[in-house]
XYZ file of C-alpha atoms in Angstrom:
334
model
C 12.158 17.266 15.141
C 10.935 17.658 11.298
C 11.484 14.037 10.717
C 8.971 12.088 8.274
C 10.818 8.747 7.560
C 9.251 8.240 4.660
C 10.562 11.294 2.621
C 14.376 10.632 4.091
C 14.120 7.139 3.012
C 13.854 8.161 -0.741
C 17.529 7.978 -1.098
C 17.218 4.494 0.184
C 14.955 3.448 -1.916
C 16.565 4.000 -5.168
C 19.782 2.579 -3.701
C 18.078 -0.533 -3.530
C 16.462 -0.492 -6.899
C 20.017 0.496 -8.529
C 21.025 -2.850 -6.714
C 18.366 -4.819 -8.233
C 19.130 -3.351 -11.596
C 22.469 -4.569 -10.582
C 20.975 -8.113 -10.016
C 19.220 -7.881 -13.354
C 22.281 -7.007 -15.235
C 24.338 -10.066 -13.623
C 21.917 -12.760 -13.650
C 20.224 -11.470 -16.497
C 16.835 -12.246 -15.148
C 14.353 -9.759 -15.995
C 13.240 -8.101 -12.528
C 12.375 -4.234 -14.259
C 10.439 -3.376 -17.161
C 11.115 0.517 -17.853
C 7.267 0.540 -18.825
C 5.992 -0.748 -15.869
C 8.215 0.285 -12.992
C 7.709 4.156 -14.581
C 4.221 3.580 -14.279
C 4.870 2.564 -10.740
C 7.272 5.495 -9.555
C 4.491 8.236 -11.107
C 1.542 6.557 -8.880
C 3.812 6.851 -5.957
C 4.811 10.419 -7.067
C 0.960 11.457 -7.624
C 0.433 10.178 -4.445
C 2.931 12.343 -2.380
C 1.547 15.181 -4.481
C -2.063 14.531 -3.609
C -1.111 12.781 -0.263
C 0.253 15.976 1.168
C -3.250 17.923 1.052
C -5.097 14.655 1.955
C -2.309 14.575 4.790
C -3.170 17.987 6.219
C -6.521 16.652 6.646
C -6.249 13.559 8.361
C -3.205 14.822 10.841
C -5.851 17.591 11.631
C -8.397 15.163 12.471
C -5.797 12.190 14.367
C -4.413 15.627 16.522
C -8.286 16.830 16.844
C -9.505 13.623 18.245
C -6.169 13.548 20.580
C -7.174 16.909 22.114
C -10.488 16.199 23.026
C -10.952 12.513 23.496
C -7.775 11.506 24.383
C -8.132 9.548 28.280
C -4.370 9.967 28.764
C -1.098 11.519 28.360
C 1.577 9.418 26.596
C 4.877 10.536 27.037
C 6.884 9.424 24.171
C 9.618 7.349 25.933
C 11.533 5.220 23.734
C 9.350 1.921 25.563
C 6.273 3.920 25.141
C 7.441 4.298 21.260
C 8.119 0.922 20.896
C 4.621 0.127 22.053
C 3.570 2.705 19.378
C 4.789 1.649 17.131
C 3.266 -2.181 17.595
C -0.256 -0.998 17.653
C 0.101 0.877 14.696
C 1.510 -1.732 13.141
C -1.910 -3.213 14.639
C -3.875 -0.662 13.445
C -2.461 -0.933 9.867
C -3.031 -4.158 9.662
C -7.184 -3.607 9.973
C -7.053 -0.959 7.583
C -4.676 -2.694 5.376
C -7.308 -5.711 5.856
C -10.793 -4.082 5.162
C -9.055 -2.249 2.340
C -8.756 -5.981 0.298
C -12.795 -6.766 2.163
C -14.710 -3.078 0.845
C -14.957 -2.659 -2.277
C -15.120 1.561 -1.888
C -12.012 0.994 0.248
C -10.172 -1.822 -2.412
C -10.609 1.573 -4.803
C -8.181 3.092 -3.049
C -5.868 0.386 -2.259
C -6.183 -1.687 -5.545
C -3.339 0.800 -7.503
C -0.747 -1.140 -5.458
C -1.913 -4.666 -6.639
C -2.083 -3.662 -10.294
C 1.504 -4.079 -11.419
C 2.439 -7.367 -12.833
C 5.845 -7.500 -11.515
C 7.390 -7.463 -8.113
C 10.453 -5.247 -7.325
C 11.345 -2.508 -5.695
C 9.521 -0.252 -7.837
C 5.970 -2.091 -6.758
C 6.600 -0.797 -3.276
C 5.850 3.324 -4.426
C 2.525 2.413 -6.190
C 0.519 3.374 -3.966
C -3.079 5.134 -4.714
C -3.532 8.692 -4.024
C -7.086 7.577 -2.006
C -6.303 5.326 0.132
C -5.225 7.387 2.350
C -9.132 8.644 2.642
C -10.719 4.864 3.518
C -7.839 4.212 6.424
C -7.012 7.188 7.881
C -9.517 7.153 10.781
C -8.640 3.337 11.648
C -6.254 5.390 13.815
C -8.094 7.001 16.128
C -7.865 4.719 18.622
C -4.122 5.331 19.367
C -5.569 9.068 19.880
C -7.618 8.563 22.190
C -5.441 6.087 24.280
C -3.213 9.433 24.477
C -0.110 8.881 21.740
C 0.564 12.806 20.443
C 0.003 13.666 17.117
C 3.725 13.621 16.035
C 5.049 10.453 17.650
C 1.783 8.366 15.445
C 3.324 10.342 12.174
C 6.313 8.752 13.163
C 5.590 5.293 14.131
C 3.203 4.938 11.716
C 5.988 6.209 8.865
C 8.169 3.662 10.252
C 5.824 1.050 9.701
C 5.581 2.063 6.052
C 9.172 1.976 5.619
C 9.541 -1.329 6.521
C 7.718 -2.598 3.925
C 9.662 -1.239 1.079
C 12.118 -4.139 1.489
C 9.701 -7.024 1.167
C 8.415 -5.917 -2.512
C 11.107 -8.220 -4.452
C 12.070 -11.868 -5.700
C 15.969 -11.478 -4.816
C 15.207 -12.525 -1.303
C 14.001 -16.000 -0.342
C 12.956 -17.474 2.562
C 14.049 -16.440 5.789
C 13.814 -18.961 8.458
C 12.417 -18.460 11.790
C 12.386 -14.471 11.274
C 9.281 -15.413 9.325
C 7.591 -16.758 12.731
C 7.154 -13.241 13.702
C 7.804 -10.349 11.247
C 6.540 -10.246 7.481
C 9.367 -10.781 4.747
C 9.768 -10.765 1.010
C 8.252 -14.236 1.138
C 5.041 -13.515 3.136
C 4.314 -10.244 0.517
C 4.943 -12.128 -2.101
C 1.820 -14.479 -1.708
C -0.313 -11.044 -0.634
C 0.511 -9.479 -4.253
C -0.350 -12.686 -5.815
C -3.489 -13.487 -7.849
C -3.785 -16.675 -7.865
C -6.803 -17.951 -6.240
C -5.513 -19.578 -3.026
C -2.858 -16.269 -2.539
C -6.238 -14.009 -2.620
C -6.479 -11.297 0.777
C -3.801 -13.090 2.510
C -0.894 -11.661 4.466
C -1.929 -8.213 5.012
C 0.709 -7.531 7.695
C 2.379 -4.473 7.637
C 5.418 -5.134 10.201
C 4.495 -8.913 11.889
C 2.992 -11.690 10.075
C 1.383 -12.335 13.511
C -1.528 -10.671 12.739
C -2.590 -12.893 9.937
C -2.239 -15.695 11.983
C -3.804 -14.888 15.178
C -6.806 -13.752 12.879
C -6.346 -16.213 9.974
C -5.429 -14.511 6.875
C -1.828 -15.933 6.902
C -0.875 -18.669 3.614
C 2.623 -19.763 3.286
C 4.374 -19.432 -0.020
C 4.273 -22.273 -2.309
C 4.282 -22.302 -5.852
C 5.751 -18.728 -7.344
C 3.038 -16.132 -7.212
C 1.790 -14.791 -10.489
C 1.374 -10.855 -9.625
C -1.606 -8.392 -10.715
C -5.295 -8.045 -9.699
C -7.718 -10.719 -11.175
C -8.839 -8.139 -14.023
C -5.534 -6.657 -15.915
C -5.833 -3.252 -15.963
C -3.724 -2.313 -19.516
C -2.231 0.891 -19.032
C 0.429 2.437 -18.272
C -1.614 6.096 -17.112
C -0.945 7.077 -13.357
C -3.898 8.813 -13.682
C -6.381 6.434 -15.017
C -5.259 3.513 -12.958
C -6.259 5.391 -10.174
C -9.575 6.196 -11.337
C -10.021 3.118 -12.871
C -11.703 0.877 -10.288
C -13.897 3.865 -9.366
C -15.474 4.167 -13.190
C -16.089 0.363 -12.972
C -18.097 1.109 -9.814
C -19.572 3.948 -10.842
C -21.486 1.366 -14.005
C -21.339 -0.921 -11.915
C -24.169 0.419 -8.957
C -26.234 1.440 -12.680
C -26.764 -2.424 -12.314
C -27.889 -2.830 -9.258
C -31.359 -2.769 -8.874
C -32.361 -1.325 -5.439
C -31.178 1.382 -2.776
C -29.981 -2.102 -0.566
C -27.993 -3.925 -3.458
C -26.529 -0.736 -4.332
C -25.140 -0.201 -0.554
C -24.002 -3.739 -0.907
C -21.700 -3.184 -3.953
C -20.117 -0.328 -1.957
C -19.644 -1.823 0.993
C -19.198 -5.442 0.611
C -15.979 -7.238 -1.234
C -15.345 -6.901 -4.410
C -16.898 -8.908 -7.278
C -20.080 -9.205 -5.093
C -23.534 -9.292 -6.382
C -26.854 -9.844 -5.326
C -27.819 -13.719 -6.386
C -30.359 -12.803 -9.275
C -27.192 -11.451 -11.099
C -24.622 -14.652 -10.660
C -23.531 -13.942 -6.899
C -20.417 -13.511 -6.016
C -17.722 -13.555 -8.921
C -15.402 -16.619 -8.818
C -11.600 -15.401 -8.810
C -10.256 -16.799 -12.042
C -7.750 -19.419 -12.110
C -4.415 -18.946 -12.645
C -2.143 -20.527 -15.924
C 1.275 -19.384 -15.781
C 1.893 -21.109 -18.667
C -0.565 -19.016 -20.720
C -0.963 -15.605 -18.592
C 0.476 -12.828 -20.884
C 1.314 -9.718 -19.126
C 0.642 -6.443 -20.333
C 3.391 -4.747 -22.178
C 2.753 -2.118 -24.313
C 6.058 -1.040 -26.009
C 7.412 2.408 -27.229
C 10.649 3.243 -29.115
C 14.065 3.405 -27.546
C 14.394 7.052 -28.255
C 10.877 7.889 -27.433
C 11.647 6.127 -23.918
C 14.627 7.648 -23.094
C 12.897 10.943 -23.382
C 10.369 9.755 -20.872
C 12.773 8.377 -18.733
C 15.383 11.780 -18.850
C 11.955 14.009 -17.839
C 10.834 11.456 -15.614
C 14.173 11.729 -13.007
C 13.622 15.771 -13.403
C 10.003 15.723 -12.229
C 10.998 12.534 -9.524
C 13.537 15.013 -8.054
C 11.723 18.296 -8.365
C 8.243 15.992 -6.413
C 11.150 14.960 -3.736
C 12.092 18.432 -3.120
C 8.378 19.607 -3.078
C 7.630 16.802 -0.526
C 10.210 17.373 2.009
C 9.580 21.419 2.429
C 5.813 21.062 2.209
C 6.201 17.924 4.923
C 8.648 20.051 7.027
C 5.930 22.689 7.653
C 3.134 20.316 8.129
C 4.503 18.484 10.941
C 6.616 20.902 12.172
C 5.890 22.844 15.608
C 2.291 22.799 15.873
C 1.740 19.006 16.506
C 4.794 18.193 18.704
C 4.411 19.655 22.185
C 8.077 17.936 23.345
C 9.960 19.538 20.267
């Protein structure tokens, strides 16, 4: 049972981005910008490249804590999966949560915010750190007694589901918005403006936000980004990016205590001497400018022919090095 759903939903994936292309080309409503959505395919690339060592690691620790806390033994029946695979939709939903209310943690998670569209595309930016600030928000399926494999599995599960809620082609969707998040509900989470701000952090079921009160109904069209534009189109820097601005950032901060308090509390805080908490900025759509940095056609078409031989050579890489990682040694039933 080498199965990571993730990795065998790649096909998927571009299937439904050919399809919005498709949608593009019809309607002729700009959904894509070759700029951006590159940008966003190489953080999710970097990320399954980084992710897999980062992986190691936290499978290690999820299947250490199962073997020596764990207070039962969970067969993994398909009911028992099911339940799985609602408490780690639970689970994400915390992590995905504190990762918008830390600021150390938002580092991680902030890469997937940062694009000013929403397609597709948006859904493979991910950060190659977040998987460090979440990772142990986990352990409690451990040590109720789910096995190692069966939490890669649910938990991969949940992730796929979200790819199909990252675009504008889908409205709203009735009463299956009562229950599970849609297009609609992610929408307003990957919005800026102010009243869209840490809402809808549901992986799987929107019920979470509302049982806890982070859920906000779409309104007026989001406009997409993070309240400071980041301006480039470097997979590498936009993951470093929040980090450097913390790193000057706790220069300022006079005091052990503040400094702990820049880390650890939301982002934008600061101590009342220097302006408390930063307002989020307002929103004009009819002024916002997004960023769009342009390049030749030929010089693009260069990037985008090398750019489908290193997407297919990281998808190769990815499924062999994921094959032997949660292979064997973490699945007792296999």
């Amino acid at each position: 049972m080498d199965f990571n759903p993730i990795i065998l939903s790649i096909p998927i994936y571009f299937a439904l981005i050919g399809i919005e292309l498709l949608i593009q080309a019809v309607k002729r409503y700009r959904i894509y910008r070759l700029n951006d959505a590159i940008t966003n395919i190489s953080c999710g690339i970097t990320q399954q490249v980084t992710g897999i060592f980062f992986k190691i690691l936290s499978v290690a620790a999820y299947q250490w804590v199962f073997e020596n806390y764990a207070l039962f033994s969970i067969a993994p029946t398909w009911y028992n999966l099911i339940l799985l695979f609602i408490l780690a939709d639970f689970f994400y939903y915390w992590a995905h949560r504190k990762s918008h209310e830390i600021n150390l943690f938002w580092g991680g998670h902030v890469v997937h915010h940062q694009s000013e569209d929403y397609n597709f595309s948006v859904a493979l930016r991910q950060g190659s750190f977040q998987i460090i600030w979440t990772f142990f928000f986990y352990f409690p399926l451990a040590i109720i007694g789910f096995d190692t494999l069966s939490f890669v599995l649910m938990s991969g599960l949940v992730t796929v589901y979200q790819f199909w809620i990252h675009t504008e082609t889908i409205g709203k969707l009735g009463p299956i918005e009562w229950i599970f998040n849609t297009p609609s509900h992610h929408r307003v989470h990957h919005g800026r403006n102010p009243k869209y701000i840490d809402k809808n952090h549901a992986g799987v079921f929107i019920i979470w936000d509302k049982m806890f009160g982070t859920f906000q109904e779409e309104e007026e069209r989001p406009t997409y980004g993070i309240t400071k534009q980041t301006a480039s189109w470097n997979p590498v820097w936009v993951n470093l990016q929040h980090y450097v601005e913390m790193g000057k950032g706790i220069k300022q901060m006079k005091g052990f205590k503040n400094k702990l308090k820049y880390i650890f509390y939301p982002p934008g805080w600061q101590p009342k001497e220097m302006g408390g908490q930063l307002p989020i900025p307002e929103v004009d759509p009819e002024k916002d400018r997004k960023y769009d940095k342009q390049t030749s056609g030929a010089f693009s078409l260069y990037v985008l022919i090398q750019y489908i031989i290193i997407l297919a050579g990281t998808a190769f890489f990815s499924l062999v090095l994921t094959s032997l990682i949660y292979g064997n040694k973490f699945y007792p039933y296999h």
